mmCIF file of C-alpha atoms in Angstrom:
data_model
loop_
_atom_site.group_PDB
_atom_site.id
_atom_site.type_symbol
_atom_site.label_atom_id
_atom_site.label_comp_id
_atom_site.label_asym_id
_atom_site.label_seq_id
_atom_site.Cartn_x
_atom_site.Cartn_y
_atom_site.Cartn_z
ATOM 1 C CA UNK A 182 15.207 17.565 -22.100
ATOM 2 C CA UNK A 183 13.676 17.096 -25.571
ATOM 3 C CA UNK A 184 11.694 14.023 -24.666
ATOM 4 C CA UNK A 185 10.121 15.865 -21.746
ATOM 5 C CA UNK A 186 9.189 18.838 -23.916
ATOM 6 C CA UNK A 187 7.644 16.711 -26.643
ATOM 7 C CA UNK A 188 5.760 14.633 -24.085
ATOM 8 C CA UNK A 189 4.394 17.830 -22.445
ATOM 9 C CA UNK A 190 3.293 19.139 -25.917
ATOM 10 C CA UNK A 191 1.590 15.832 -26.960
ATOM 11 C CA UNK A 192 0.058 14.567 -23.738
ATOM 12 C CA UNK A 193 -2.723 17.149 -23.430
ATOM 13 C CA UNK A 194 -4.085 15.975 -26.724
ATOM 14 C CA UNK A 195 -4.843 12.589 -25.144
ATOM 15 C CA UNK A 196 -6.088 14.017 -21.870
ATOM 16 C CA UNK A 197 -2.724 13.825 -20.078
ATOM 17 C CA UNK A 198 -1.284 16.401 -17.724
ATOM 18 C CA UNK A 199 2.085 18.025 -18.130
ATOM 19 C CA UNK A 200 4.772 16.296 -16.103
ATOM 20 C CA UNK A 201 8.555 15.970 -15.729
ATOM 21 C CA UNK A 202 11.196 13.418 -15.170
ATOM 22 C CA UNK A 203 11.398 14.594 -11.628
ATOM 23 C CA UNK A 204 8.267 12.772 -10.288
ATOM 24 C CA UNK A 205 10.456 10.831 -7.886
ATOM 25 C CA UNK A 206 11.720 14.140 -6.431
ATOM 26 C CA UNK A 207 8.202 15.167 -5.595
ATOM 27 C CA UNK A 208 7.399 11.813 -4.221
ATOM 28 C CA UNK A 209 10.482 12.135 -1.995
ATOM 29 C CA UNK A 210 9.350 15.540 -0.761
ATOM 30 C CA UNK A 211 5.916 14.170 0.070
ATOM 31 C CA UNK A 212 7.420 11.103 1.702
ATOM 32 C CA UNK A 213 9.522 13.160 4.000
ATOM 33 C CA UNK A 214 6.697 15.413 5.078
ATOM 34 C CA UNK A 215 6.210 18.233 2.457
ATOM 35 C CA UNK A 216 2.456 18.360 2.379
ATOM 36 C CA UNK A 217 1.730 22.008 1.707
ATOM 37 C CA UNK A 218 2.678 24.806 -0.700
ATOM 38 C CA UNK A 219 4.769 26.357 1.993
ATOM 39 C CA UNK A 220 7.327 23.527 1.579
ATOM 40 C CA UNK A 221 7.752 24.511 -2.017
ATOM 41 C CA UNK A 222 8.363 28.041 -0.961
ATOM 42 C CA UNK A 223 11.003 26.902 1.554
ATOM 43 C CA UNK A 224 12.647 24.643 -1.038
ATOM 44 C CA UNK A 225 12.590 27.407 -3.709
ATOM 45 C CA UNK A 226 14.108 29.871 -1.288
ATOM 46 C CA UNK A 227 16.898 27.484 -0.395
ATOM 47 C CA UNK A 228 17.624 26.849 -4.090
ATOM 48 C CA UNK A 229 17.801 30.550 -4.849
ATOM 49 C CA UNK A 230 20.138 31.312 -1.920
ATOM 50 C CA UNK A 231 22.473 28.503 -3.035
ATOM 51 C CA UNK A 232 22.334 29.687 -6.650
ATOM 52 C CA UNK A 233 23.031 33.318 -5.632
ATOM 53 C CA UNK A 234 25.612 32.922 -2.951
ATOM 54 C CA UNK A 235 27.104 29.457 -3.171
ATOM 55 C CA UNK A 236 27.071 28.670 -6.989
ATOM 56 C CA UNK A 237 30.840 28.067 -7.000
ATOM 57 C CA UNK A 238 30.656 25.414 -4.348
ATOM 58 C CA UNK A 239 27.426 23.565 -5.215
ATOM 59 C CA UNK A 240 29.477 20.409 -5.978
ATOM 60 C CA UNK A 241 31.098 20.561 -2.584
ATOM 61 C CA UNK A 242 27.662 20.957 -0.949
ATOM 62 C CA UNK A 243 26.319 17.904 -2.850
ATOM 63 C CA UNK A 244 29.374 15.834 -1.763
ATOM 64 C CA UNK A 245 28.586 16.492 1.819
ATOM 65 C CA UNK A 246 25.662 14.051 1.653
ATOM 66 C CA UNK A 247 26.834 10.374 1.809
ATOM 67 C CA UNK A 248 25.728 8.193 -1.069
ATOM 68 C CA UNK A 249 24.047 5.823 1.347
ATOM 69 C CA UNK A 250 21.685 8.538 2.559
ATOM 70 C CA UNK A 251 20.838 9.533 -1.027
ATOM 71 C CA UNK A 252 20.198 5.876 -1.782
ATOM 72 C CA UNK A 253 17.705 5.537 1.073
ATOM 73 C CA UNK A 254 15.941 8.703 -0.022
ATOM 74 C CA UNK A 255 15.776 7.326 -3.602
ATOM 75 C CA UNK A 256 14.495 4.034 -2.343
ATOM 76 C CA UNK A 257 11.669 5.591 -0.288
ATOM 77 C CA UNK A 258 10.686 7.955 -3.220
ATOM 78 C CA UNK A 259 10.525 4.880 -5.370
ATOM 79 C CA UNK A 260 8.357 3.134 -2.745
ATOM 80 C CA UNK A 261 6.107 6.130 -2.651
ATOM 81 C CA UNK A 262 5.613 5.991 -6.376
ATOM 82 C CA UNK A 263 5.176 2.184 -6.406
ATOM 83 C CA UNK A 264 2.198 2.448 -4.037
ATOM 84 C CA UNK A 265 0.119 3.828 -6.891
ATOM 85 C CA UNK A 266 0.259 0.644 -8.800
ATOM 86 C CA UNK A 267 -1.945 -1.125 -6.323
ATOM 87 C CA UNK A 268 -4.964 0.524 -8.072
ATOM 88 C CA UNK A 269 -3.935 -1.114 -11.341
ATOM 89 C CA UNK A 270 -5.106 -4.663 -11.794
ATOM 90 C CA UNK A 271 -8.892 -4.431 -12.120
ATOM 91 C CA UNK A 272 -8.341 -5.190 -15.702
ATOM 92 C CA UNK A 273 -5.769 -7.528 -17.105
ATOM 93 C CA UNK A 274 -5.118 -5.063 -19.998
ATOM 94 C CA UNK A 275 -4.227 -2.154 -17.625
ATOM 95 C CA UNK A 276 -1.646 -4.310 -16.016
ATOM 96 C CA UNK A 277 -0.064 -5.289 -19.410
ATOM 97 C CA UNK A 278 0.086 -1.605 -20.473
ATOM 98 C CA UNK A 279 1.809 -0.723 -17.164
ATOM 99 C CA UNK A 280 4.435 -3.536 -17.641
ATOM 100 C CA UNK A 281 5.107 -2.594 -21.302
ATOM 101 C CA UNK A 282 5.447 1.161 -20.442
ATOM 102 C CA UNK A 283 7.712 0.331 -17.523
ATOM 103 C CA UNK A 284 9.959 -1.676 -19.756
ATOM 104 C CA UNK A 285 10.180 1.027 -22.413
ATOM 105 C CA UNK A 286 10.648 3.670 -19.686
ATOM 106 C CA UNK A 287 13.986 1.962 -18.776
ATOM 107 C CA UNK A 288 15.240 2.704 -22.291
ATOM 108 C CA UNK A 289 13.480 6.097 -23.227
ATOM 109 C CA UNK A 290 10.796 7.962 -21.378
ATOM 110 C CA UNK A 291 9.226 9.558 -24.547
ATOM 111 C CA UNK A 292 9.048 6.234 -26.353
ATOM 112 C CA UNK A 293 7.412 4.649 -23.356
ATOM 113 C CA UNK A 294 4.738 7.353 -23.235
ATOM 114 C CA UNK A 295 3.981 6.933 -26.895
ATOM 115 C CA UNK A 296 3.902 3.233 -26.674
ATOM 116 C CA UNK A 297 1.622 3.322 -23.636
ATOM 117 C CA UNK A 298 -0.816 5.623 -25.324
ATOM 118 C CA UNK A 299 -0.903 3.637 -28.415
ATOM 119 C CA UNK A 300 -1.248 0.330 -26.656
ATOM 120 C CA UNK A 301 -3.955 1.580 -24.260
ATOM 121 C CA UNK A 302 -6.018 2.975 -27.204
ATOM 122 C CA UNK A 303 -5.497 -0.202 -29.179
ATOM 123 C CA UNK A 304 -6.785 -2.342 -26.362
ATOM 124 C CA UNK A 305 -9.744 -0.063 -25.503
ATOM 125 C CA UNK A 306 -10.813 -0.055 -29.222
ATOM 126 C CA UNK A 307 -10.229 -3.864 -29.294
ATOM 127 C CA UNK A 308 -7.786 -3.709 -32.195
ATOM 128 C CA UNK A 309 -5.619 -5.932 -29.897
ATOM 129 C CA UNK A 310 -7.006 -8.577 -27.495
ATOM 130 C CA UNK A 311 -5.322 -9.982 -24.483
#
């Protein structure tokens, strides 16, 4: 996606690390026990085998999983990601930046990133006071 590419080009200039829209996927892997690099090798091998030998039937393979199970997996991945916000709250300004970024992220991830960086810098330089 274009927003992801732009974000990965711009974020290192502000001390950020490259990331993707798939953070929930990694949180889901960790939540269900993938703690080592070997789990990524296994996952990669499975994806390669599916791509090479079952590419015509991927849709059928995905339909084998009931939506309820996928919903539970997404919920637990979201809960894993939500745990990280307990560190936010030592400063009122950090909490407001988090809320504003979350609001914009529901609309557009790239805009949310840009607004978050600008708002955080403005608050740190005391251009804006809360």
